[in-house]
mmCIF file of C-alpha atoms and ligand atoms in Angstrom:
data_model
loop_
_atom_site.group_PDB
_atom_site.id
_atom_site.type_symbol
_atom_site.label_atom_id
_atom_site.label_comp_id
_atom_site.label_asym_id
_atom_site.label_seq_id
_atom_site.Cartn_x
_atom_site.Cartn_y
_atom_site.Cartn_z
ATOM 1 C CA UNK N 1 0.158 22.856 -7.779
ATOM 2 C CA UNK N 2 2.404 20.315 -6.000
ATOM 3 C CA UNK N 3 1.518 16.587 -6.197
ATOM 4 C CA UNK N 4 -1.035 15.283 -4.273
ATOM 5 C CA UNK N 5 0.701 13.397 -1.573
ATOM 6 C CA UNK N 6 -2.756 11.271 0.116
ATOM 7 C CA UNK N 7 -5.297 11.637 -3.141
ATOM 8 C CA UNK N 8 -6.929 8.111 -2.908
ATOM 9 C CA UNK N 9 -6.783 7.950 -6.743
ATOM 10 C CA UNK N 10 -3.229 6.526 -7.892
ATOM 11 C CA UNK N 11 -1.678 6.286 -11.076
ATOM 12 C CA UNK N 12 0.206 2.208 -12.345
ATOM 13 C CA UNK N 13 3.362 3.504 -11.370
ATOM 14 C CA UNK N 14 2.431 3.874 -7.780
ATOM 15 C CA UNK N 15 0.300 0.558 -8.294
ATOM 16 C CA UNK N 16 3.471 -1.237 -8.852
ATOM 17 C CA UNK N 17 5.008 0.176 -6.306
ATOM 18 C CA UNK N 18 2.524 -0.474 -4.095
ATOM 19 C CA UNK N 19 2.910 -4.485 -4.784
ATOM 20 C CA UNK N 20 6.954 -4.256 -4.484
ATOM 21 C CA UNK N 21 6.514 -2.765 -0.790
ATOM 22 C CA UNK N 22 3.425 -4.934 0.189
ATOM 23 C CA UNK N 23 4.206 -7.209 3.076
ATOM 24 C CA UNK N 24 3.805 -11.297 2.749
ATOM 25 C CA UNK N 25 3.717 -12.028 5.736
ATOM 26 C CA UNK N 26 1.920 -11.034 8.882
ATOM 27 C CA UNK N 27 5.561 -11.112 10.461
ATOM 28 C CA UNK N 28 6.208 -8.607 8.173
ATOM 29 C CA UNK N 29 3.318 -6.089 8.127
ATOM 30 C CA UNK N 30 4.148 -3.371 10.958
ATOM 31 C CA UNK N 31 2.454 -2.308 13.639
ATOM 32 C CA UNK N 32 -1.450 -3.053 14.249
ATOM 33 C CA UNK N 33 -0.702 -5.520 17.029
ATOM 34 C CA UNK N 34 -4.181 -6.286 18.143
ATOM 35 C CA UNK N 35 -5.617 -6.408 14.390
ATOM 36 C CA UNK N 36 -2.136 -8.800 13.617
ATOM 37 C CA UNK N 37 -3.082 -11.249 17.342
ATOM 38 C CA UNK N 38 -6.564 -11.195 15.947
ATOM 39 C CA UNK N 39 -6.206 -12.336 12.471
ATOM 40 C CA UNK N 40 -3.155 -14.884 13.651
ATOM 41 C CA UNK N 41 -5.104 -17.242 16.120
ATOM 42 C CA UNK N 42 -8.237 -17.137 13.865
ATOM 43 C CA UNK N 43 -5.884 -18.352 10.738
ATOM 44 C CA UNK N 44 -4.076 -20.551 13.224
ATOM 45 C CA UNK N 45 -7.178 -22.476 14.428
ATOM 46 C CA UNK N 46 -9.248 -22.659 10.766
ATOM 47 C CA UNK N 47 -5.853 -24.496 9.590
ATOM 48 C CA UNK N 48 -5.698 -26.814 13.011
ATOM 49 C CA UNK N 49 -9.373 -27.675 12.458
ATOM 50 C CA UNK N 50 -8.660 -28.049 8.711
ATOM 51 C CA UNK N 51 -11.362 -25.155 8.485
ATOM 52 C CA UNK N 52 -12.397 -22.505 6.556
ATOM 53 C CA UNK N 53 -11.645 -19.141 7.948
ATOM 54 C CA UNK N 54 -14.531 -17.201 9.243
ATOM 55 C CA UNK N 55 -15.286 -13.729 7.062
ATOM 56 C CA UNK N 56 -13.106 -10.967 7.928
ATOM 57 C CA UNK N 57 -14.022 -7.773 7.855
ATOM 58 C CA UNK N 58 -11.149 -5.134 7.657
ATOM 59 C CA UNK N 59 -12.063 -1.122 7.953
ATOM 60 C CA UNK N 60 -10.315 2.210 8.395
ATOM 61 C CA UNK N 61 -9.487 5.176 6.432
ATOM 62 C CA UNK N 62 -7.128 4.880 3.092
ATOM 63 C CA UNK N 63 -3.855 3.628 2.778
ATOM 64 C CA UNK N 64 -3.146 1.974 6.168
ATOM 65 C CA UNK N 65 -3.042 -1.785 5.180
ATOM 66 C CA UNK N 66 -6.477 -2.987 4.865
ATOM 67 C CA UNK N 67 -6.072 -5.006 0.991
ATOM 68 C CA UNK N 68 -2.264 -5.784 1.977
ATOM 69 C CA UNK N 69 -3.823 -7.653 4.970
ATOM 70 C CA UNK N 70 -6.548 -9.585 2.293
ATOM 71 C CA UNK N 71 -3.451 -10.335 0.571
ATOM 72 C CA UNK N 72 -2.085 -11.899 3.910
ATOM 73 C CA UNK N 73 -4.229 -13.587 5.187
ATOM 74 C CA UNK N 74 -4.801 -15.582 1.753
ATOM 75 C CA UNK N 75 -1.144 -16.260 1.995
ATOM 76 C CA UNK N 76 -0.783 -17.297 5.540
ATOM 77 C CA UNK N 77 -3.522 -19.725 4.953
ATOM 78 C CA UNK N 78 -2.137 -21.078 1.772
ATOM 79 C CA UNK N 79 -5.196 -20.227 -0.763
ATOM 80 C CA UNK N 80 -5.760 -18.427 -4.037
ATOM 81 C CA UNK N 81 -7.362 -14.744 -3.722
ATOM 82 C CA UNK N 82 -9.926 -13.565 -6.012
ATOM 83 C CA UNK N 83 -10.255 -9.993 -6.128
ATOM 84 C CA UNK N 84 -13.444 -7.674 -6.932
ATOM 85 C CA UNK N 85 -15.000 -4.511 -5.559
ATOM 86 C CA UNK N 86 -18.733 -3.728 -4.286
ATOM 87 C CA UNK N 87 -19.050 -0.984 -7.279
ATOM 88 C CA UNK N 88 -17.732 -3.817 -9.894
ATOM 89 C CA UNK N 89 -20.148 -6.202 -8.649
ATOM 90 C CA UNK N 90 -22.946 -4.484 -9.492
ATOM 91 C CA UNK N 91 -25.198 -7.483 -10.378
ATOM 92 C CA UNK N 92 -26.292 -10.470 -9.252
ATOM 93 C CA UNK N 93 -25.394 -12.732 -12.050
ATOM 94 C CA UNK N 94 -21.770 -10.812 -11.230
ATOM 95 C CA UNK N 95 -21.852 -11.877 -8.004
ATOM 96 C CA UNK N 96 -22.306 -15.075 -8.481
ATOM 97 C CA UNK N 97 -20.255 -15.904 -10.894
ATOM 98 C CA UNK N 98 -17.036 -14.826 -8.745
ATOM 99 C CA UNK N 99 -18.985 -17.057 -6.000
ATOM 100 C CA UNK N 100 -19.498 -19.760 -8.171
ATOM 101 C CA UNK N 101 -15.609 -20.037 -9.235
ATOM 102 C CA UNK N 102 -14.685 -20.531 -5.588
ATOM 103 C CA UNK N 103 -12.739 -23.571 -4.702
ATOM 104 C CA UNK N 104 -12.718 -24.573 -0.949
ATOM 105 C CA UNK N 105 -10.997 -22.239 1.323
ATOM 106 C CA UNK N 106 -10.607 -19.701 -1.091
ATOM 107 C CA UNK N 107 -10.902 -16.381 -0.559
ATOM 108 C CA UNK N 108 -12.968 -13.601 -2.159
ATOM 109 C CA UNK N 109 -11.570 -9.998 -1.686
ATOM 110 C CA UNK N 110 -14.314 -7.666 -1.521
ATOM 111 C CA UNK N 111 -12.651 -4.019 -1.828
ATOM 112 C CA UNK N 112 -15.121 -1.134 -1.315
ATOM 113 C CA UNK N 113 -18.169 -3.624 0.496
ATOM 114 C CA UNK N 114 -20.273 -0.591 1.559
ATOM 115 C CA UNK N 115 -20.834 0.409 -1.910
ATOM 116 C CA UNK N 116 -22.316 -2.947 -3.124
ATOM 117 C CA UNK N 117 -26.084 -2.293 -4.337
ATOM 118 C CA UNK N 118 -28.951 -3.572 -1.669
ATOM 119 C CA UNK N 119 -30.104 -6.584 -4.302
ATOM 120 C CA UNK N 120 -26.496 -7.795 -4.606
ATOM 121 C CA UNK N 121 -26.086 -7.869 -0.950
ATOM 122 C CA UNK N 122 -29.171 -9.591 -0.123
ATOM 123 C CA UNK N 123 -27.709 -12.387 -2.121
ATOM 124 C CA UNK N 124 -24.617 -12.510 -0.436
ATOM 125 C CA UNK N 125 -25.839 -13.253 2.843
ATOM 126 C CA UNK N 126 -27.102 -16.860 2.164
ATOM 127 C CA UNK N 127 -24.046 -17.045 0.297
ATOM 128 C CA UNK N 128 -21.917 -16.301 3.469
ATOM 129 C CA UNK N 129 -24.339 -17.620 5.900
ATOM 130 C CA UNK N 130 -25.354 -21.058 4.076
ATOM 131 C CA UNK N 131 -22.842 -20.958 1.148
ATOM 132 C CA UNK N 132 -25.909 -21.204 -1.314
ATOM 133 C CA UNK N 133 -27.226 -18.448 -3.861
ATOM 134 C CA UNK N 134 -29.770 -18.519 -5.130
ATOM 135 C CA UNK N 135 -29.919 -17.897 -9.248
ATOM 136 C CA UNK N 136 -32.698 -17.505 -12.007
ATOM 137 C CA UNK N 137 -33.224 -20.044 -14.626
ATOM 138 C CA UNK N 138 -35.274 -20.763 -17.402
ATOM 139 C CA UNK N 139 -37.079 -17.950 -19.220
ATOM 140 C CA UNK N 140 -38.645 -15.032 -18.353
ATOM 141 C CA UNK N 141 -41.539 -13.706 -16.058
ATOM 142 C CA UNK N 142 -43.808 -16.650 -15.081
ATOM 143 C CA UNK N 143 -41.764 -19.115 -16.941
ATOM 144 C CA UNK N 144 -38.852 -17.952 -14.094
ATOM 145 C CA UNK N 145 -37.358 -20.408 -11.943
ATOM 146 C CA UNK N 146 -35.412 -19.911 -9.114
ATOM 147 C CA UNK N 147 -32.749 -22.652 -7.697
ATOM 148 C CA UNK N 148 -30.452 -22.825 -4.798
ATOM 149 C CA UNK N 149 -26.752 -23.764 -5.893
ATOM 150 C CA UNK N 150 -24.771 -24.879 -3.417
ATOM 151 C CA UNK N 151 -21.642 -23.346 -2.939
ATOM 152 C CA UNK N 152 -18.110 -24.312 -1.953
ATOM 153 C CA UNK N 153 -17.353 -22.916 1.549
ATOM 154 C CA UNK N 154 -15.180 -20.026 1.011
ATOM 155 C CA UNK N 155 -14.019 -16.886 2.813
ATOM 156 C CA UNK N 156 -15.352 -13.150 2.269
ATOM 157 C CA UNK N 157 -12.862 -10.574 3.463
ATOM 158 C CA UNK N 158 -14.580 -7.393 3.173
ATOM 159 C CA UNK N 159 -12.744 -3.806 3.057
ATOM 160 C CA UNK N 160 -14.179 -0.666 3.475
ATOM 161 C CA UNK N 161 -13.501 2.535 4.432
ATOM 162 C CA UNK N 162 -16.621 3.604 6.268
ATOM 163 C CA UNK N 163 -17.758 0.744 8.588
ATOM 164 C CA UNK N 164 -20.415 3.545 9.602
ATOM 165 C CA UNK N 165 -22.522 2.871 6.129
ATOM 166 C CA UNK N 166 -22.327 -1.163 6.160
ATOM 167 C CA UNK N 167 -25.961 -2.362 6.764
ATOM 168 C CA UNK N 168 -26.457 -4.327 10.192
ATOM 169 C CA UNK N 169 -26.967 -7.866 8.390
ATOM 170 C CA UNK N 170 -24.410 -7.686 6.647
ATOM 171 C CA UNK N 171 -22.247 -6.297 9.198
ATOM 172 C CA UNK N 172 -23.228 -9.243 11.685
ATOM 173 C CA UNK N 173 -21.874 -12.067 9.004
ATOM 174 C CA UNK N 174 -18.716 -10.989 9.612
ATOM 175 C CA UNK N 175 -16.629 -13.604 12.412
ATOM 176 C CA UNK N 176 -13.640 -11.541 12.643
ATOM 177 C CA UNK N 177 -14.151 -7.821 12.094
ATOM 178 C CA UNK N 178 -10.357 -5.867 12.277
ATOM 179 C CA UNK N 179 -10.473 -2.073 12.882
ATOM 180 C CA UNK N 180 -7.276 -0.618 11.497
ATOM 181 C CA UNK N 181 -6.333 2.937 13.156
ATOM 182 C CA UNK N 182 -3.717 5.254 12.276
ATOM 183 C CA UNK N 183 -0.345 4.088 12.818
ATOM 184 C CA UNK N 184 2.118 5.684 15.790
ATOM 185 C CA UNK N 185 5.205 7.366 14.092
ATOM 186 C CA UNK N 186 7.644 4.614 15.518
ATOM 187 C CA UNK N 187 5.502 1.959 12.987
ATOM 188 C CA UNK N 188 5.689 4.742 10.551
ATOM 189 C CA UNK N 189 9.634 4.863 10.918
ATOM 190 C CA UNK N 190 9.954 1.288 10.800
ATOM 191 C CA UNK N 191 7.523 1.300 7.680
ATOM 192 C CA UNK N 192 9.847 4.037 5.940
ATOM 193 C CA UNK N 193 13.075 2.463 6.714
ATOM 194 C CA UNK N 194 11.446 -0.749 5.357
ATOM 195 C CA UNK N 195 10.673 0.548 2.158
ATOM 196 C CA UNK N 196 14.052 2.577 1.395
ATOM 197 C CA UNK N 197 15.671 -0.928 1.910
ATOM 198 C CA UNK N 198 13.310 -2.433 -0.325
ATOM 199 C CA UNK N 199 13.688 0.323 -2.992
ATOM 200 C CA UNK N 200 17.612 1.033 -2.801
ATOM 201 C CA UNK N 201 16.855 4.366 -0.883
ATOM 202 C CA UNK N 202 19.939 5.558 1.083
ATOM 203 C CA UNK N 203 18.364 7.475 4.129
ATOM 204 C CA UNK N 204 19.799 8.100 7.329
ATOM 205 C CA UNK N 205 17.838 7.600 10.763
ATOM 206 C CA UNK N 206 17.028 11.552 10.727
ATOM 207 C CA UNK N 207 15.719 11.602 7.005
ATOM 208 C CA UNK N 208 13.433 8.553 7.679
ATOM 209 C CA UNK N 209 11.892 9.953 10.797
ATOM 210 C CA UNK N 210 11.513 13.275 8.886
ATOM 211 C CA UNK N 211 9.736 11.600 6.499
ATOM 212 C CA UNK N 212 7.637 9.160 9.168
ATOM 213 C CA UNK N 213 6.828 11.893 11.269
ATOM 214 C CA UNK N 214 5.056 13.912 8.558
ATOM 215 C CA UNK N 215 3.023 10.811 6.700
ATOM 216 C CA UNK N 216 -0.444 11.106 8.527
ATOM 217 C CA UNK N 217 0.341 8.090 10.529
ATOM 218 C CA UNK N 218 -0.247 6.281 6.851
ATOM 219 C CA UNK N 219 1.925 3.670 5.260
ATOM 220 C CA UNK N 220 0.727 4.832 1.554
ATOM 221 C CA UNK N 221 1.484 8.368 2.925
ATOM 222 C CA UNK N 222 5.057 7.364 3.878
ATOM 223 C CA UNK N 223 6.096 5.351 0.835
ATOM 224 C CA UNK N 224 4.738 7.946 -1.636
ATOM 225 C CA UNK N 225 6.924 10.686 0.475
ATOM 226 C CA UNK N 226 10.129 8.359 0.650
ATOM 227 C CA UNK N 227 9.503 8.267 -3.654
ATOM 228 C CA UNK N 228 9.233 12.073 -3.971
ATOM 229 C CA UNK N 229 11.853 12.814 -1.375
ATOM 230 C CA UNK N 230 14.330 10.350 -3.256
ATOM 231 C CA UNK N 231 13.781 12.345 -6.435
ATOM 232 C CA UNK N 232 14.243 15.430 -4.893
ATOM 233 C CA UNK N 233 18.085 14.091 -3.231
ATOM 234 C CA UNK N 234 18.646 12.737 -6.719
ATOM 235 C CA UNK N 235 18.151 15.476 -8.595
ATOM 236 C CA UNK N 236 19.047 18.391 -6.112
ATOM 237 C CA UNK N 237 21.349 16.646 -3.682
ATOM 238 C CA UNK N 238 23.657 13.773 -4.082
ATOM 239 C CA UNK N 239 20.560 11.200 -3.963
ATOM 240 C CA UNK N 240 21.433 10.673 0.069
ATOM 241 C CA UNK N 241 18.553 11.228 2.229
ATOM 242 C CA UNK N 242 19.236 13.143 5.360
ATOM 243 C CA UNK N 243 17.061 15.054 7.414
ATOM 244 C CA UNK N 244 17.957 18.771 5.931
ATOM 245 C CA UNK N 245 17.505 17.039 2.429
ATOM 246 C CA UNK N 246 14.066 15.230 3.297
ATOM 247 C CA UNK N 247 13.227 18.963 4.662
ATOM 248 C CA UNK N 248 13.454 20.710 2.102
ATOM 249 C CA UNK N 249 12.296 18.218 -0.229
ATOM 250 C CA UNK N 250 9.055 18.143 1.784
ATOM 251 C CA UNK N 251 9.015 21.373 1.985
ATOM 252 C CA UNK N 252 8.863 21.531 -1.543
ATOM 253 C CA UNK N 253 5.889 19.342 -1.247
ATOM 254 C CA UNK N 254 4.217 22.159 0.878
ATOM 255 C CA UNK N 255 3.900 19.156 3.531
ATOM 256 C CA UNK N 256 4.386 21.060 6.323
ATOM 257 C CA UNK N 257 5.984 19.732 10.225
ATOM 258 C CA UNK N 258 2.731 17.586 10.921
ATOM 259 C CA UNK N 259 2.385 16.352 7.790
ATOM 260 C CA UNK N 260 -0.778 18.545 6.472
ATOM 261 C CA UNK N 261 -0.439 19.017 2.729
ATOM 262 C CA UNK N 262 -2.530 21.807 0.735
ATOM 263 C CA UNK N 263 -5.480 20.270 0.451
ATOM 264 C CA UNK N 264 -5.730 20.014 4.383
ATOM 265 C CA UNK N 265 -5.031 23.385 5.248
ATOM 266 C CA UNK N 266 -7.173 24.834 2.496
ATOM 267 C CA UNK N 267 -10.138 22.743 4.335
ATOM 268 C CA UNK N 268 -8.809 24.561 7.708
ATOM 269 C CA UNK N 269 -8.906 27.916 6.182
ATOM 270 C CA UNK N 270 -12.166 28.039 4.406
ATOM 271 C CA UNK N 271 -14.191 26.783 7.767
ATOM 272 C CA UNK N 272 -12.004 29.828 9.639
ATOM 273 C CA UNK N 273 -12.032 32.383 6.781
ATOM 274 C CA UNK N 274 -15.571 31.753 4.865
ATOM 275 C CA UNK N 275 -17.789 29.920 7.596
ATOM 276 C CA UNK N 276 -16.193 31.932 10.700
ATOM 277 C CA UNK N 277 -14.886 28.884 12.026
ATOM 278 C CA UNK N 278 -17.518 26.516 11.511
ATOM 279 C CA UNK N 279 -20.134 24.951 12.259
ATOM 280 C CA UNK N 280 -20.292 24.480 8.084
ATOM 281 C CA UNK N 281 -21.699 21.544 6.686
ATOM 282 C CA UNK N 282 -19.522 19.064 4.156
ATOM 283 C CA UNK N 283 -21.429 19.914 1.243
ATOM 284 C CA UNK N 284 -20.997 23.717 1.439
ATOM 285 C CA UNK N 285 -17.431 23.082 2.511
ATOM 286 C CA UNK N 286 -16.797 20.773 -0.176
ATOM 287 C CA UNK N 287 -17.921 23.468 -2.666
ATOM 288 C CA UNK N 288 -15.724 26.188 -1.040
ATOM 289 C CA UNK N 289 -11.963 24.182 -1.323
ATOM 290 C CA UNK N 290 -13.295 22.910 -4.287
ATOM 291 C CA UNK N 291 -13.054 19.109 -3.875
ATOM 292 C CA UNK N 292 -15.579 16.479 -3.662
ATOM 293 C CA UNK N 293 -17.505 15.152 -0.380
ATOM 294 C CA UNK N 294 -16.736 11.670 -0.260
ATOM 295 C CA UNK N 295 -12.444 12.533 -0.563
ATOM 296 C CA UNK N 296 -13.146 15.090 1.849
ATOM 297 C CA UNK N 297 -15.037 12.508 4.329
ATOM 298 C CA UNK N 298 -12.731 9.843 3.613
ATOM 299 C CA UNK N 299 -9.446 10.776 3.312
ATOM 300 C CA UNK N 300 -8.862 14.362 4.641
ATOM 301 C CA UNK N 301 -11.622 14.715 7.655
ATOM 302 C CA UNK N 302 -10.632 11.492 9.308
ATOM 303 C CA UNK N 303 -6.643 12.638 9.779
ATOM 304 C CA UNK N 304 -7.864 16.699 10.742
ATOM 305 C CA UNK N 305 -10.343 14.800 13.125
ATOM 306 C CA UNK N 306 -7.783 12.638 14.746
ATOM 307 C CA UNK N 307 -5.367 14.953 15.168
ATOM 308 C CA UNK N 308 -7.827 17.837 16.829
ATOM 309 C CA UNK N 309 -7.791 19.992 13.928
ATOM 310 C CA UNK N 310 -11.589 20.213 13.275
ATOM 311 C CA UNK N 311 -14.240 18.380 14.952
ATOM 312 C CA UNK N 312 -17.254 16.602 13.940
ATOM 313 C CA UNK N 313 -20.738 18.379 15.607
ATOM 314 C CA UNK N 314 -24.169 17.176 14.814
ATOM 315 C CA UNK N 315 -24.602 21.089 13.006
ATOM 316 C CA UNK N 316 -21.109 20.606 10.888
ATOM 317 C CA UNK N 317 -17.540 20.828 10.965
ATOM 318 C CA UNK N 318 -15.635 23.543 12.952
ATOM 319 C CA UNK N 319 -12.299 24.119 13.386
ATOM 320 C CA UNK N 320 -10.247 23.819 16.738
ATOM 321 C CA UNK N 321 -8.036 25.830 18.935
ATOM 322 C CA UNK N 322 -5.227 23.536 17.657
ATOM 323 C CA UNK N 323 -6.501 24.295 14.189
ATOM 324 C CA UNK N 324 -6.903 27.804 14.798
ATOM 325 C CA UNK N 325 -3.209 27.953 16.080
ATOM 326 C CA UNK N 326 -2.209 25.898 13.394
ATOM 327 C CA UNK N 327 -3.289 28.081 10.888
ATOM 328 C CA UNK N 328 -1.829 31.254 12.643
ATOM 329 C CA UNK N 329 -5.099 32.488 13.487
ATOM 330 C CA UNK N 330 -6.269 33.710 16.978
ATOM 331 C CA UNK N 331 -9.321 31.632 17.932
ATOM 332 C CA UNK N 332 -12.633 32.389 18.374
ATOM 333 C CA UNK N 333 -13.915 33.355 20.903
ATOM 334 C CA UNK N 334 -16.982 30.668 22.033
ATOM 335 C CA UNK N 335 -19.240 29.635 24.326
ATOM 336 C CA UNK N 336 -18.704 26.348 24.379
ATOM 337 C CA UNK N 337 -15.252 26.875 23.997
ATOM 338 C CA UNK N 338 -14.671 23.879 26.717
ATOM 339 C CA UNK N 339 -16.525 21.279 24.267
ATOM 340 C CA UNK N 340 -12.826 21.632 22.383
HETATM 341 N N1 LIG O 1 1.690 -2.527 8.306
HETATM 342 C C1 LIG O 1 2.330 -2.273 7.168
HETATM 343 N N2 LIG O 1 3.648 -2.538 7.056
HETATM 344 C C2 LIG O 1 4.285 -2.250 5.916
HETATM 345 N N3 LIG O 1 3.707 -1.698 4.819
HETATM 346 C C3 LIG O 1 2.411 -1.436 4.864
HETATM 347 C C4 LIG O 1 1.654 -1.715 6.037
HETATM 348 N N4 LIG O 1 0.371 -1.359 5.812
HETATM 349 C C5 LIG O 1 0.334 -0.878 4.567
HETATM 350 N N5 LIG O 1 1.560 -0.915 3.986
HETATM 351 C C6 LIG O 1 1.870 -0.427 2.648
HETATM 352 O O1 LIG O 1 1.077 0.722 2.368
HETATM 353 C C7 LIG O 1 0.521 0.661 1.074
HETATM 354 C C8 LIG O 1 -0.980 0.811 1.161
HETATM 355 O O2 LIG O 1 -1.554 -0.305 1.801
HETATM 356 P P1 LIG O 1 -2.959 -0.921 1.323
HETATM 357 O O3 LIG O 1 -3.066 -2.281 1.876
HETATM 358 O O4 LIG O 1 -3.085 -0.804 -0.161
HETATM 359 O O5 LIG O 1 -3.984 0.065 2.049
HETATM 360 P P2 LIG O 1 -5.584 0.093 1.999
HETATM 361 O O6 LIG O 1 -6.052 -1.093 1.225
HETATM 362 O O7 LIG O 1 -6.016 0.078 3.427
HETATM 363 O O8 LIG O 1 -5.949 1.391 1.338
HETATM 364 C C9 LIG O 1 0.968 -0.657 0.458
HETATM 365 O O9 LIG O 1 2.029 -0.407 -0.438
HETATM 366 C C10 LIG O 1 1.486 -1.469 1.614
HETATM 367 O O10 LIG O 1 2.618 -2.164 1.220
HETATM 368 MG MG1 LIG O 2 -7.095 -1.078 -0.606
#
C-alpha cells in the first residue's frame, strides 16, 4: 500500500514541515489573488481606522491555505493568534474561556467552525455581534444566575471545509468571507519551487512542474510530493530532481499523469464496476472502497468533481465520460448522456 499522498490526517513530521513552508506574509502566500486583494484592503483599513478587523471567514477543501492565511492575517495586523477547533470547543464554559483571554485585536482561530455544537454557537453570536457572553453563576437550578461579561473586541477567523453545513446566523456574522479554490498549476509550480528552496531540494524546472502538475491543484499535495520525490532521488538517484526522476518516483507513488492516487481511482472504479456507473449514493460507495464518508466528501469528491471525473446528481454520484476514459473503460451508454 503506497503512502497516502492527500489523507487529511498527518503525522508531527509533516506538522513541522508544514510550519517551515508556511508563508508570513501575504506577499508571500501564492496565488488566490482575489482572496489575497480581499483580505489586504480589509487589514489595511482596520489598521488606518485603528480598528478591529471584521470576522473572516475562510472555506475550501483541505490543504489549500485556509489556517496559513489565519496565521497571516494575525501577522499582517500585528496581533497574537489563539488557536482552537469547533470539535475542541465543545462547551460553553470552553468557549468562553478562550473568549474571555482575548486582548484587543486579537484573534481567535476557529479551525473546523461547522462542527461546533448548536449551544456553543448560539453563544458565539453575541460574542461576535456585541462582544458579550453571556455565563452562569452562582449555584444550581433556581439559585442560577446568568450575567453578561463584556468582552474585549476581538476577531473570529473561522475555517471550514464545508461552507455548505455552516448555519445561516452564523454564516451572516462573518464581514469578510474568502472562498479558496483549487490552485492553477503555474501557482502550484511556483508553490513547489518555493518549497525545494526552502527545504534544500535540488529540482530542475521539469521535475518541479512534474511534481506541480500532478498535486490536485493543492499546496499540501505538492509539498508532501516534493518530500517523497526527494527521498526517492536520494536514495535511488543522485538526490537531483529531474523530470524522469520525479516520474518514476511518482510513479512509485501510483500518482498517476493527473495526479489521481489509489484511493481516487478505486472511488472511480467501484461506481463503474459495482454500481454500473453510478448513480450510487456516498454511503454505499463509502462501504464499497472501504473508506469513510466524510474523507470521501471532503477530500477526494471535491478534486474528482472539479476535474469532471464524477458528478454530483440529486440520486448519487456517477462517473463521467472523462472518468470512464480515464479509467480505460468504454462509457455507458445514457440517456442523458448530454447532462455530462
Ligand atoms: N498560497 C500558498 N503559498 C505557499 N504555500 C502554501 C499556500 N497555501 C498553502 N500553502 C502550504 O500548504 C500547506 C497546507 O496549508 P494549510 O494552510 O495548512 O491548509 P488548510 O488549513 O486549508 O488545510 C502549508 O504547509 C502551507 O505552507
Ligand atoms: Mg488547516
Amino acid at each position: 500500500m503506497p503512502d497516502r499522498i492527500v489523507c487529511p490526517e498527518q503525522n508531527d513530521d509533516e506538522a513541522r514541515m508544514e510550519e517551515t513552508l508556511r508563508p508570513a506574509t501575504l506577499d508571500d502566500f501564492i496565488g488566490q489573488n482575489q482572496v489575497k486583494t480581499m483580505l489586504r484592503i480589509a487589514i489595511e483599513a482596520a489598521l488606518r481606522r485603528r480598528d478591529v478587523l471584521d470576522h473572516v471567514l475562510l472555506s475550501g477543501p483541505p490543504g489549500l491555505g485556509k489556517t496559513t492565511l489565519a496565521h497571516i492575517i494575525a501577522n499582517e495586523l500585528g496581533v497574537s493568534l489563539k488557536l482552537t477547533s469547533g470539535p475542541v470547543l465543545d462547551k460553553k464554559a470552553a468557549l468562553a474561556g478562550c473568549l474571555t483571554e482575548l486582548q484587543r485585536g486579537q484573534i481567535l482561530f476557529i479551525d473546523e467552525v461547522h462542527r461546533l455544537n448548536r449551544l456553543v454557537e448560539e453563544c458565539l453570536y453575541p460574542a461576535m455581534e456585541d462582544f458579550k457572553i453571556e455565563v452562569v453563576i452562582g449555584g444550581e437550578g433556581a439559585y442560577a444566575n446568568t450575567v453578561n461579561l463584556p468582552l474585549e473586541p476581538f476577531t473570529l477567523v473561522g475555517a471550514t471545509t464545508r461552507s455548505g453545513m455552516l448555519t445561516g446566523p452564523l454564516r451572516d456574522r462573518f464581514g469578510v468571507v474568502c472562498r479558496l479554490g483549487y490552485y492553477n498549476n503555474d501557482d502550484i509550480f511556483a508553490i513547489v519551487k518555493r518549497s525545494a528552496r526552502i527545504l534544500s531540494v535540488t529540482t530542475d524546472e521539469e521535475g518541479a512542474w512534474e511534481i506541480a502538475r500532478r498535486s490536485r491543484r493543492t499546496p499540501r499535495v505538492a509539498n508532501r510530493l516534493l518530500r517523497r520525490v526527494r527521498d526517492y532521488a536520494e536514495v535511488r538517484a543522485d538526490g537531483n530532481i529531474n523530470r524522469d526522476v520525479a516520474r518514476e518516483g511518482l510513479q512509485m507513488l501510483e500518482v498517476d499523469e493527473v495526479g489521481l492516487e489509489s484511493l481516487d481511482r478505486l472511488i472511480l472504479s467501484a461506481i463503474i464496476e459495482k454500481f454500473d456507473g453510478g448513480p450510487v449514493g456516498l454511503k454505499s460507495l463509502a462501504v464499497a472502497v472501504g473508506e469513510d464518508v466524510e474523507t470521501i466528501e471532503e477530500v477526494y469528491e471535491p478534486f474528482l468533481i472539479q476535474e469532471g471525473f464524477m458528478h454530483r446528481t440529486p440520486q448519487g454520484r456517477v462517473v463521467t465520460e472523462r472518468g470512464y476514459a480515464h479509467m480505460g473503460h468504454k462509457p455507458k451508454e445514457r440517456d442523458e448522456r448530454t447532462l455530462f
